[in-house]
Every structure is written in C-alpha cells, then in structure tokens.
Amino acid sequence: MRLKTGSLTAAAVAAALSLVTALPAGAATTVLTTGHVDVLDVDYTSGALTVQLLDGTSSPSVRRAPSTVELDVLAAAKTTVPNNSAYSFLGTPGSTVWILPQTQNANLLWAGWNSTDVPTGIFQGNTLTMSLLSVSGGNLSVYTQSLGTPTVLFNSGDGLPDAKPLAAGAHTHANWAFSAASTYTVTFRVSGTLAATGATVSADATYTFKVLP
C-alpha cells in the first residue's frame, strides 16, 4: 500500500516540529510529493544516535523510517543548468536538471535536515559530521545559494564520500539537484565524538528518491 500526503506551509513548520509522532519501520510505504520534509532527522537519546525522516507534510509531524518512504521529485522541478561556471557541478550549461529548491515551493518537496533534538554538551564541539556515502541512479548535488552564488555541500558527481559538519540544534534547507529522471538510492551517515568518553557513534540511513520526467 502507498500513502500520499499533502503540503504544509512554511509558517506551520516550527509548530509542526514540536508535535511529532513516530511510525514503526514496518509501516507501509509513504509517497511524499509536496511540502516540508527533513530528509535527515538526527536525534540523540538514551545513549543512541539515530537518523530518521521527519515528515512535516501532515500535522502533527511524523517521524518515519527512511526505508518506508519514497520522496518524489515532480516534473515541476525540471529546469536547465545555468550558463555560469559556478554551477558547473550541475552539468553542462543548458542540460536538464531536477532541483528541489532551498526556498519553499508549494508544488514541490521542501527538503532539508535537522538536529534540533540533539542536546548541547553531548558531542565534542557540539558538532556532528553528516556524510553522503553513496548514490545510485544518477548524480546528486546538494547546495545552498546566497545572492546567486552556490555553495556545494555534497556532490556525488566528483566522488564520494563527502562530509560536512552538522551543529547540534541546527535546521537547514538546501537545493537538492538530480541529473536524470530515475530512481535514486541515497545513503547518508551521521557520526559524532561523545564529549564524555571520546567514543565515536554513528548511524546510517538510506533513502529513495524518484525523479519523474
């Protein structure tokens, strides 16, 4: 069985984050097409680091096991690579690319990640590491954009793994760019060094994105 959910406005995101229920890993596949979703929902509780998906497309928000979710990148995400060398990581200028945008578009998924439930003082420097380990189905680039200038966070096109710091208590949205209409399998790892013991803890999560032509 496949379930579809609707969208949630940006104004409701903060309230939705405070009202979260959890679904078991064996739940039916949920297809998300529009609205707010934190692809990586990072938590640390009872001595365990976990990575789930926070589905904010309904109220209250729902934490889901990544293996139970399909993230659809609709045809409305289709655009062309700019004729600007700063965007060369996306491909050849004029070629097709599908982008879930950093700013909310009611017709697409608004994808990001959060570590808002990671308490301060748990990890050294209050910082974890978010790594993109593998991508199949095409090239995936995740980047932020300010005043027309991109900052690339992850890019499977130039080799993996890629790693970036993730501050405890963060909530970030970015552009997610896909090079082809395909079904992608994407694996992330979040890791950190415990302040109290110096031990490293980590958790992996694998996601499915379906990019529609």
PDB file of N, CA and C in Angstrom, residues 103-179:
ATOM      1  N   THR A 103      14.305  27.350  -1.100  1.00  0.00           N
ATOM      2  CA  THR A 103      13.150  28.113  -0.621  1.00  0.00           C
ATOM      3  C   THR A 103      11.876  27.365  -0.975  1.00  0.00           C
ATOM      4  N   GLN A 104      10.865  27.498  -0.158  1.00  0.00           N
ATOM      5  CA  GLN A 104       9.664  26.685  -0.317  1.00  0.00           C
ATOM      6  C   GLN A 104       8.919  26.991  -1.609  1.00  0.00           C
ATOM      7  N   ASN A 105       8.556  25.942  -2.304  1.00  0.00           N
ATOM      8  CA  ASN A 105       7.694  25.984  -3.479  1.00  0.00           C
ATOM      9  C   ASN A 105       6.546  25.021  -3.187  1.00  0.00           C
ATOM     10  N   ALA A 106       5.329  25.528  -3.137  1.00  0.00           N
ATOM     11  CA  ALA A 106       4.186  24.712  -2.726  1.00  0.00           C
ATOM     12  C   ALA A 106       3.939  23.525  -3.638  1.00  0.00           C
ATOM     13  N   ASN A 107       4.540  23.538  -4.836  1.00  0.00           N
ATOM     14  CA  ASN A 107       4.316  22.457  -5.794  1.00  0.00           C
ATOM     15  C   ASN A 107       5.378  21.359  -5.732  1.00  0.00           C
ATOM     16  N   LEU A 108       6.322  21.488  -4.792  1.00  0.00           N
ATOM     17  CA  LEU A 108       7.434  20.543  -4.704  1.00  0.00           C
ATOM     18  C   LEU A 108       7.733  20.220  -3.246  1.00  0.00           C
ATOM     19  N   LEU A 109       8.538  19.196  -3.028  1.00  0.00           N
ATOM     20  CA  LEU A 109       9.043  18.943  -1.683  1.00  0.00           C
ATOM     21  C   LEU A 109      10.009  20.048  -1.281  1.00  0.00           C
ATOM     22  N   TRP A 110       9.945  20.410  -0.010  1.00  0.00           N
ATOM     23  CA  TRP A 110      10.871  21.385   0.571  1.00  0.00           C
ATOM     24  C   TRP A 110      11.772  20.598   1.508  1.00  0.00           C
ATOM     25  N   ALA A 111      12.922  20.196   1.013  1.00  0.00           N
ATOM     26  CA  ALA A 111      13.740  19.185   1.674  1.00  0.00           C
ATOM     27  C   ALA A 111      14.896  19.810   2.448  1.00  0.00           C
ATOM     28  N   GLY A 112      15.130  19.288   3.639  1.00  0.00           N
ATOM     29  CA  GLY A 112      16.237  19.745   4.452  1.00  0.00           C
ATOM     30  C   GLY A 112      16.655  18.692   5.448  1.00  0.00           C
ATOM     31  N   TRP A 113      17.231  19.131   6.567  1.00  0.00           N
ATOM     32  CA  TRP A 113      17.626  18.219   7.639  1.00  0.00           C
ATOM     33  C   TRP A 113      17.633  18.992   8.948  1.00  0.00           C
ATOM     34  N   ASN A 114      17.597  18.257  10.048  1.00  0.00           N
ATOM     35  CA  ASN A 114      17.643  18.922  11.344  1.00  0.00           C
ATOM     36  C   ASN A 114      18.348  18.065  12.379  1.00  0.00           C
ATOM     37  N   SER A 115      18.921  18.767  13.362  1.00  0.00           N
ATOM     38  CA  SER A 115      19.490  18.129  14.551  1.00  0.00           C
ATOM     39  C   SER A 115      18.971  18.831  15.797  1.00  0.00           C
ATOM     40  N   THR A 116      17.723  19.285  15.716  1.00  0.00           N
ATOM     41  CA  THR A 116      17.157  20.102  16.781  1.00  0.00           C
ATOM     42  C   THR A 116      16.967  19.339  18.080  1.00  0.00           C
ATOM     43  N   ASP A 117      16.916  18.012  18.010  1.00  0.00           N
ATOM     44  CA  ASP A 117      16.743  17.217  19.221  1.00  0.00           C
ATOM     45  C   ASP A 117      18.054  16.613  19.721  1.00  0.00           C
ATOM     46  N   VAL A 118      19.179  17.121  19.219  1.00  0.00           N
ATOM     47  CA  VAL A 118      20.482  16.717  19.756  1.00  0.00           C
ATOM     48  C   VAL A 118      20.861  17.713  20.847  1.00  0.00           C
ATOM     49  N   PRO A 119      20.923  17.290  22.098  1.00  0.00           N
ATOM     50  CA  PRO A 119      21.219  18.228  23.188  1.00  0.00           C
ATOM     51  C   PRO A 119      22.629  18.795  23.081  1.00  0.00           C
ATOM     52  N   THR A 120      22.811  20.025  23.563  1.00  0.00           N
ATOM     53  CA  THR A 120      24.154  20.575  23.633  1.00  0.00           C
ATOM     54  C   THR A 120      24.942  19.868  24.739  1.00  0.00           C
ATOM     55  N   GLY A 121      26.251  19.834  24.566  1.00  0.00           N
ATOM     56  CA  GLY A 121      27.115  19.226  25.567  1.00  0.00           C
ATOM     57  C   GLY A 121      27.336  17.738  25.399  1.00  0.00           C
ATOM     58  N   ILE A 122      26.632  17.108  24.473  1.00  0.00           N
ATOM     59  CA  ILE A 122      26.770  15.660  24.271  1.00  0.00           C
ATOM     60  C   ILE A 122      27.969  15.339  23.393  1.00  0.00           C
ATOM     61  N   PHE A 123      28.153  16.111  22.327  1.00  0.00           N
ATOM     62  CA  PHE A 123      29.227  15.838  21.366  1.00  0.00           C
ATOM     63  C   PHE A 123      30.308  16.902  21.459  1.00  0.00           C
ATOM     64  N   GLN A 124      31.540  16.500  21.202  1.00  0.00           N
ATOM     65  CA  GLN A 124      32.654  17.434  21.231  1.00  0.00           C
ATOM     66  C   GLN A 124      32.390  18.591  20.276  1.00  0.00           C
ATOM     67  N   GLY A 125      32.536  19.805  20.791  1.00  0.00           N
ATOM     68  CA  GLY A 125      32.296  20.992  19.984  1.00  0.00           C
ATOM     69  C   GLY A 125      30.853  21.186  19.591  1.00  0.00           C
ATOM     70  N   ASN A 126      29.958  20.417  20.204  1.00  0.00           N
ATOM     71  CA  ASN A 126      28.533  20.461  19.830  1.00  0.00           C
ATOM     72  C   ASN A 126      28.346  20.292  18.326  1.00  0.00           C
ATOM     73  N   THR A 127      29.177  19.436  17.745  1.00  0.00           N
ATOM     74  CA  THR A 127      29.169  19.259  16.291  1.00  0.00           C
ATOM     75  C   THR A 127      29.228  17.778  15.938  1.00  0.00           C
ATOM     76  N   LEU A 128      28.427  17.389  14.946  1.00  0.00           N
ATOM     77  CA  LEU A 128      28.484  16.061  14.364  1.00  0.00           C
ATOM     78  C   LEU A 128      29.009  16.191  12.936  1.00  0.00           C
ATOM     79  N   THR A 129      29.131  15.055  12.252  1.00  0.00           N
ATOM     80  CA  THR A 129      29.515  15.049  10.849  1.00  0.00           C
ATOM     81  C   THR A 129      28.433  14.344  10.042  1.00  0.00           C
ATOM     82  N   MET A 130      27.978  15.002   8.996  1.00  0.00           N
ATOM     83  CA  MET A 130      26.989  14.420   8.087  1.00  0.00           C
ATOM     84  C   MET A 130      27.707  14.054   6.790  1.00  0.00           C
ATOM     85  N   SER A 131      27.666  12.765   6.425  1.00  0.00           N
ATOM     86  CA  SER A 131      28.396  12.286   5.256  1.00  0.00           C
ATOM     87  C   SER A 131      27.446  11.670   4.242  1.00  0.00           C
ATOM     88  N   LEU A 132      27.659  11.999   2.973  1.00  0.00           N
ATOM     89  CA  LEU A 132      26.970  11.327   1.874  1.00  0.00           C
ATOM     90  C   LEU A 132      27.875  10.190   1.426  1.00  0.00           C
ATOM     91  N   LEU A 133      27.418   8.953   1.636  1.00  0.00           N
ATOM     92  CA  LEU A 133      28.252   7.781   1.381  1.00  0.00           C
ATOM     93  C   LEU A 133      28.123   7.236  -0.029  1.00  0.00           C
ATOM     94  N   SER A 134      26.883   7.163  -0.532  1.00  0.00           N
ATOM     95  CA  SER A 134      26.687   6.548  -1.843  1.00  0.00           C
ATOM     96  C   SER A 134      25.406   7.063  -2.488  1.00  0.00           C
ATOM     97  N   VAL A 135      25.418   7.071  -3.824  1.00  0.00           N
ATOM     98  CA  VAL A 135      24.262   7.481  -4.624  1.00  0.00           C
ATOM     99  C   VAL A 135      24.208   6.585  -5.846  1.00  0.00           C
ATOM    100  N   SER A 136      23.046   6.003  -6.138  1.00  0.00           N
ATOM    101  CA  SER A 136      22.843   5.280  -7.389  1.00  0.00           C
ATOM    102  C   SER A 136      21.642   5.874  -8.105  1.00  0.00           C
ATOM    103  N   GLY A 137      21.644   5.790  -9.441  1.00  0.00           N
ATOM    104  CA  GLY A 137      20.541   6.303 -10.235  1.00  0.00           C
ATOM    105  C   GLY A 137      20.873   7.542 -11.024  1.00  0.00           C
ATOM    106  N   GLY A 138      21.968   8.212 -10.678  1.00  0.00           N
ATOM    107  CA  GLY A 138      22.366   9.454 -11.327  1.00  0.00           C
ATOM    108  C   GLY A 138      23.223  10.252 -10.368  1.00  0.00           C
ATOM    109  N   ASN A 139      23.518  11.489 -10.727  1.00  0.00           N
ATOM    110  CA  ASN A 139      24.305  12.357  -9.855  1.00  0.00           C
ATOM    111  C   ASN A 139      23.373  13.177  -8.970  1.00  0.00           C
ATOM    112  N   LEU A 140      23.770  13.319  -7.714  1.00  0.00           N
ATOM    113  CA  LEU A 140      23.048  14.147  -6.749  1.00  0.00           C
ATOM    114  C   LEU A 140      23.991  15.218  -6.229  1.00  0.00           C
ATOM    115  N   SER A 141      23.516  16.465  -6.274  1.00  0.00           N
ATOM    116  CA  SER A 141      24.247  17.577  -5.669  1.00  0.00           C
ATOM    117  C   SER A 141      23.330  18.264  -4.670  1.00  0.00           C
ATOM    118  N   VAL A 142      23.871  18.577  -3.519  1.00  0.00           N
ATOM    119  CA  VAL A 142      23.133  19.331  -2.502  1.00  0.00           C
ATOM    120  C   VAL A 142      23.921  20.609  -2.243  1.00  0.00           C
ATOM    121  N   TYR A 143      23.254  21.749  -2.393  1.00  0.00           N
ATOM    122  CA  TYR A 143      23.971  23.016  -2.266  1.00  0.00           C
ATOM    123  C   TYR A 143      23.054  24.101  -1.729  1.00  0.00           C
ATOM    124  N   THR A 144      23.654  25.091  -1.096  1.00  0.00           N
ATOM    125  CA  THR A 144      22.922  26.279  -0.690  1.00  0.00           C
ATOM    126  C   THR A 144      23.256  27.399  -1.665  1.00  0.00           C
ATOM    127  N   GLN A 145      22.451  28.442  -1.614  1.00  0.00           N
ATOM    128  CA  GLN A 145      22.607  29.537  -2.568  1.00  0.00           C
ATOM    129  C   GLN A 145      22.325  30.847  -1.864  1.00  0.00           C
ATOM    130  N   SER A 146      23.212  31.806  -2.042  1.00  0.00           N
ATOM    131  CA  SER A 146      23.028  33.133  -1.461  1.00  0.00           C
ATOM    132  C   SER A 146      23.457  34.171  -2.482  1.00  0.00           C
ATOM    133  N   LEU A 147      22.550  35.094  -2.795  1.00  0.00           N
ATOM    134  CA  LEU A 147      22.818  36.163  -3.757  1.00  0.00           C
ATOM    135  C   LEU A 147      23.336  35.606  -5.081  1.00  0.00           C
ATOM    136  N   GLY A 148      22.759  34.471  -5.486  1.00  0.00           N
ATOM    137  CA  GLY A 148      23.093  33.881  -6.770  1.00  0.00           C
ATOM    138  C   GLY A 148      24.357  33.057  -6.790  1.00  0.00           C
ATOM    139  N   THR A 149      25.034  32.921  -5.651  1.00  0.00           N
ATOM    140  CA  THR A 149      26.277  32.154  -5.588  1.00  0.00           C
ATOM    141  C   THR A 149      26.045  30.840  -4.850  1.00  0.00           C
ATOM    142  N   PRO A 150      26.365  29.707  -5.479  1.00  0.00           N
ATOM    143  CA  PRO A 150      26.137  28.414  -4.819  1.00  0.00           C
ATOM    144  C   PRO A 150      27.308  28.011  -3.926  1.00  0.00           C
ATOM    145  N   THR A 151      26.981  27.316  -2.845  1.00  0.00           N
ATOM    146  CA  THR A 151      27.971  26.651  -2.009  1.00  0.00           C
ATOM    147  C   THR A 151      27.643  25.169  -2.013  1.00  0.00           C
ATOM    148  N   VAL A 152      28.508  24.359  -2.593  1.00  0.00           N
ATOM    149  CA  VAL A 152      28.246  22.932  -2.736  1.00  0.00           C
ATOM    150  C   VAL A 152      28.560  22.230  -1.418  1.00  0.00           C
ATOM    151  N   LEU A 153      27.574  21.487  -0.918  1.00  0.00           N
ATOM    152  CA  LEU A 153      27.745  20.725   0.310  1.00  0.00           C
ATOM    153  C   LEU A 153      28.091  19.269   0.015  1.00  0.00           C
ATOM    154  N   PHE A 154      27.374  18.688  -0.937  1.00  0.00           N
ATOM    155  CA  PHE A 154      27.596  17.300  -1.330  1.00  0.00           C
ATOM    156  C   PHE A 154      27.471  17.214  -2.844  1.00  0.00           C
ATOM    157  N   ASN A 155      28.321  16.402  -3.462  1.00  0.00           N
ATOM    158  CA  ASN A 155      28.265  16.239  -4.914  1.00  0.00           C
ATOM    159  C   ASN A 155      28.763  14.850  -5.272  1.00  0.00           C
ATOM    160  N   SER A 156      27.841  13.971  -5.626  1.00  0.00           N
ATOM    161  CA  SER A 156      28.256  12.603  -5.968  1.00  0.00           C
ATOM    162  C   SER A 156      28.990  12.545  -7.296  1.00  0.00           C
ATOM    163  N   GLY A 157      28.884  13.604  -8.099  1.00  0.00           N
ATOM    164  CA  GLY A 157      29.500  13.597  -9.419  1.00  0.00           C
ATOM    165  C   GLY A 157      31.007  13.672  -9.405  1.00  0.00           C
ATOM    166  N   ASP A 158      31.606  14.111  -8.284  1.00  0.00           N
ATOM    167  CA  ASP A 158      33.066  14.206  -8.240  1.00  0.00           C
ATOM    168  C   ASP A 158      33.669  13.246  -7.219  1.00  0.00           C
ATOM    169  N   GLY A 159      32.892  12.231  -6.854  1.00  0.00           N
ATOM    170  CA  GLY A 159      33.413  11.211  -5.949  1.00  0.00           C
ATOM    171  C   GLY A 159      32.849  11.312  -4.542  1.00  0.00           C
ATOM    172  N   LEU A 160      32.692  10.166  -3.920  1.00  0.00           N
ATOM    173  CA  LEU A 160      32.156  10.077  -2.562  1.00  0.00           C
ATOM    174  C   LEU A 160      33.096   9.216  -1.727  1.00  0.00           C
ATOM    175  N   PRO A 161      33.057   9.359  -0.392  1.00  0.00           N
ATOM    176  CA  PRO A 161      32.087  10.128   0.395  1.00  0.00           C
ATOM    177  C   PRO A 161      32.424  11.614   0.443  1.00  0.00           C
ATOM    178  N   ASP A 162      31.377  12.413   0.721  1.00  0.00           N
ATOM    179  CA  ASP A 162      31.509  13.831   1.043  1.00  0.00           C
ATOM    180  C   ASP A 162      31.032  14.023   2.475  1.00  0.00           C
ATOM    181  N   ALA A 163      31.697  14.892   3.217  1.00  0.00           N
ATOM    182  CA  ALA A 163      31.342  15.094   4.619  1.00  0.00           C
ATOM    183  C   ALA A 163      31.310  16.581   4.951  1.00  0.00           C
ATOM    184  N   LYS A 164      30.339  16.959   5.793  1.00  0.00           N
ATOM    185  CA  LYS A 164      30.193  18.333   6.255  1.00  0.00           C
ATOM    186  C   LYS A 164      29.836  18.332   7.738  1.00  0.00           C
ATOM    187  N   PRO A 165      30.274  19.361   8.488  1.00  0.00           N
ATOM    188  CA  PRO A 165      29.883  19.440   9.894  1.00  0.00           C
ATOM    189  C   PRO A 165      28.402  19.747  10.043  1.00  0.00           C
ATOM    190  N   LEU A 166      27.823  19.226  11.112  1.00  0.00           N
ATOM    191  CA  LEU A 166      26.417  19.453  11.437  1.00  0.00           C
ATOM    192  C   LEU A 166      26.345  19.867  12.896  1.00  0.00           C
ATOM    193  N   ALA A 167      25.951  21.106  13.139  1.00  0.00           N
ATOM    194  CA  ALA A 167      25.884  21.612  14.508  1.00  0.00           C
ATOM    195  C   ALA A 167      24.669  21.037  15.228  1.00  0.00           C
ATOM    196  N   ALA A 168      24.838  20.755  16.509  1.00  0.00           N
ATOM    197  CA  ALA A 168      23.690  20.360  17.321  1.00  0.00           C
ATOM    198  C   ALA A 168      22.677  21.503  17.337  1.00  0.00           C
ATOM    199  N   GLY A 169      21.404  21.163  17.209  1.00  0.00           N
ATOM    200  CA  GLY A 169      20.347  22.165  17.231  1.00  0.00           C
ATOM    201  C   GLY A 169      20.094  22.864  15.917  1.00  0.00           C
ATOM    202  N   ALA A 170      20.668  22.359  14.815  1.00  0.00           N
ATOM    203  CA  ALA A 170      20.524  23.019  13.516  1.00  0.00           C
ATOM    204  C   ALA A 170      19.253  22.578  12.793  1.00  0.00           C
ATOM    205  N   HIS A 171      18.772  23.444  11.906  1.00  0.00           N
ATOM    206  CA  HIS A 171      17.667  23.117  10.989  1.00  0.00           C
ATOM    207  C   HIS A 171      17.958  23.845   9.685  1.00  0.00           C
ATOM    208  N   THR A 172      18.234  23.084   8.627  1.00  0.00           N
ATOM    209  CA  THR A 172      18.747  23.641   7.382  1.00  0.00           C
ATOM    210  C   THR A 172      17.941  23.147   6.188  1.00  0.00           C
ATOM    211  N   HIS A 173      17.737  24.049   5.217  1.00  0.00           N
ATOM    212  CA  HIS A 173      17.186  23.660   3.925  1.00  0.00           C
ATOM    213  C   HIS A 173      18.197  24.000   2.847  1.00  0.00           C
ATOM    214  N   ALA A 174      18.184  23.210   1.778  1.00  0.00           N
ATOM    215  CA  ALA A 174      19.149  23.377   0.696  1.00  0.00           C
ATOM    216  C   ALA A 174      18.501  22.981  -0.620  1.00  0.00           C
ATOM    217  N   ASN A 175      19.212  23.238  -1.713  1.00  0.00           N
ATOM    218  CA  ASN A 175      18.798  22.770  -3.029  1.00  0.00           C
ATOM    219  C   ASN A 175      19.293  21.335  -3.216  1.00  0.00           C
ATOM    220  N   TRP A 176      18.399  20.460  -3.692  1.00  0.00           N
ATOM    221  CA  TRP A 176      18.738  19.069  -3.987  1.00  0.00           C
ATOM    222  C   TRP A 176      18.597  18.893  -5.496  1.00  0.00           C
ATOM    223  N   ALA A 177      19.708  18.661  -6.193  1.00  0.00           N
ATOM    224  CA  ALA A 177      19.718  18.621  -7.658  1.00  0.00           C
ATOM    225  C   ALA A 177      20.016  17.212  -8.152  1.00  0.00           C
ATOM    226  N   PHE A 178      19.211  16.749  -9.100  1.00  0.00           N
ATOM    227  CA  PHE A 178      19.316  15.398  -9.654  1.00  0.00           C
ATOM    228  C   PHE A 178      19.560  15.504 -11.159  1.00  0.00           C
ATOM    229  N   SER A 179      20.465  14.673 -11.654  1.00  0.00           N
ATOM    230  CA  SER A 179      20.909  14.816 -13.049  1.00  0.00           C
ATOM    231  C   SER A 179      20.028  14.106 -14.057  1.00  0.00           C
TER     232      SER A 179
END
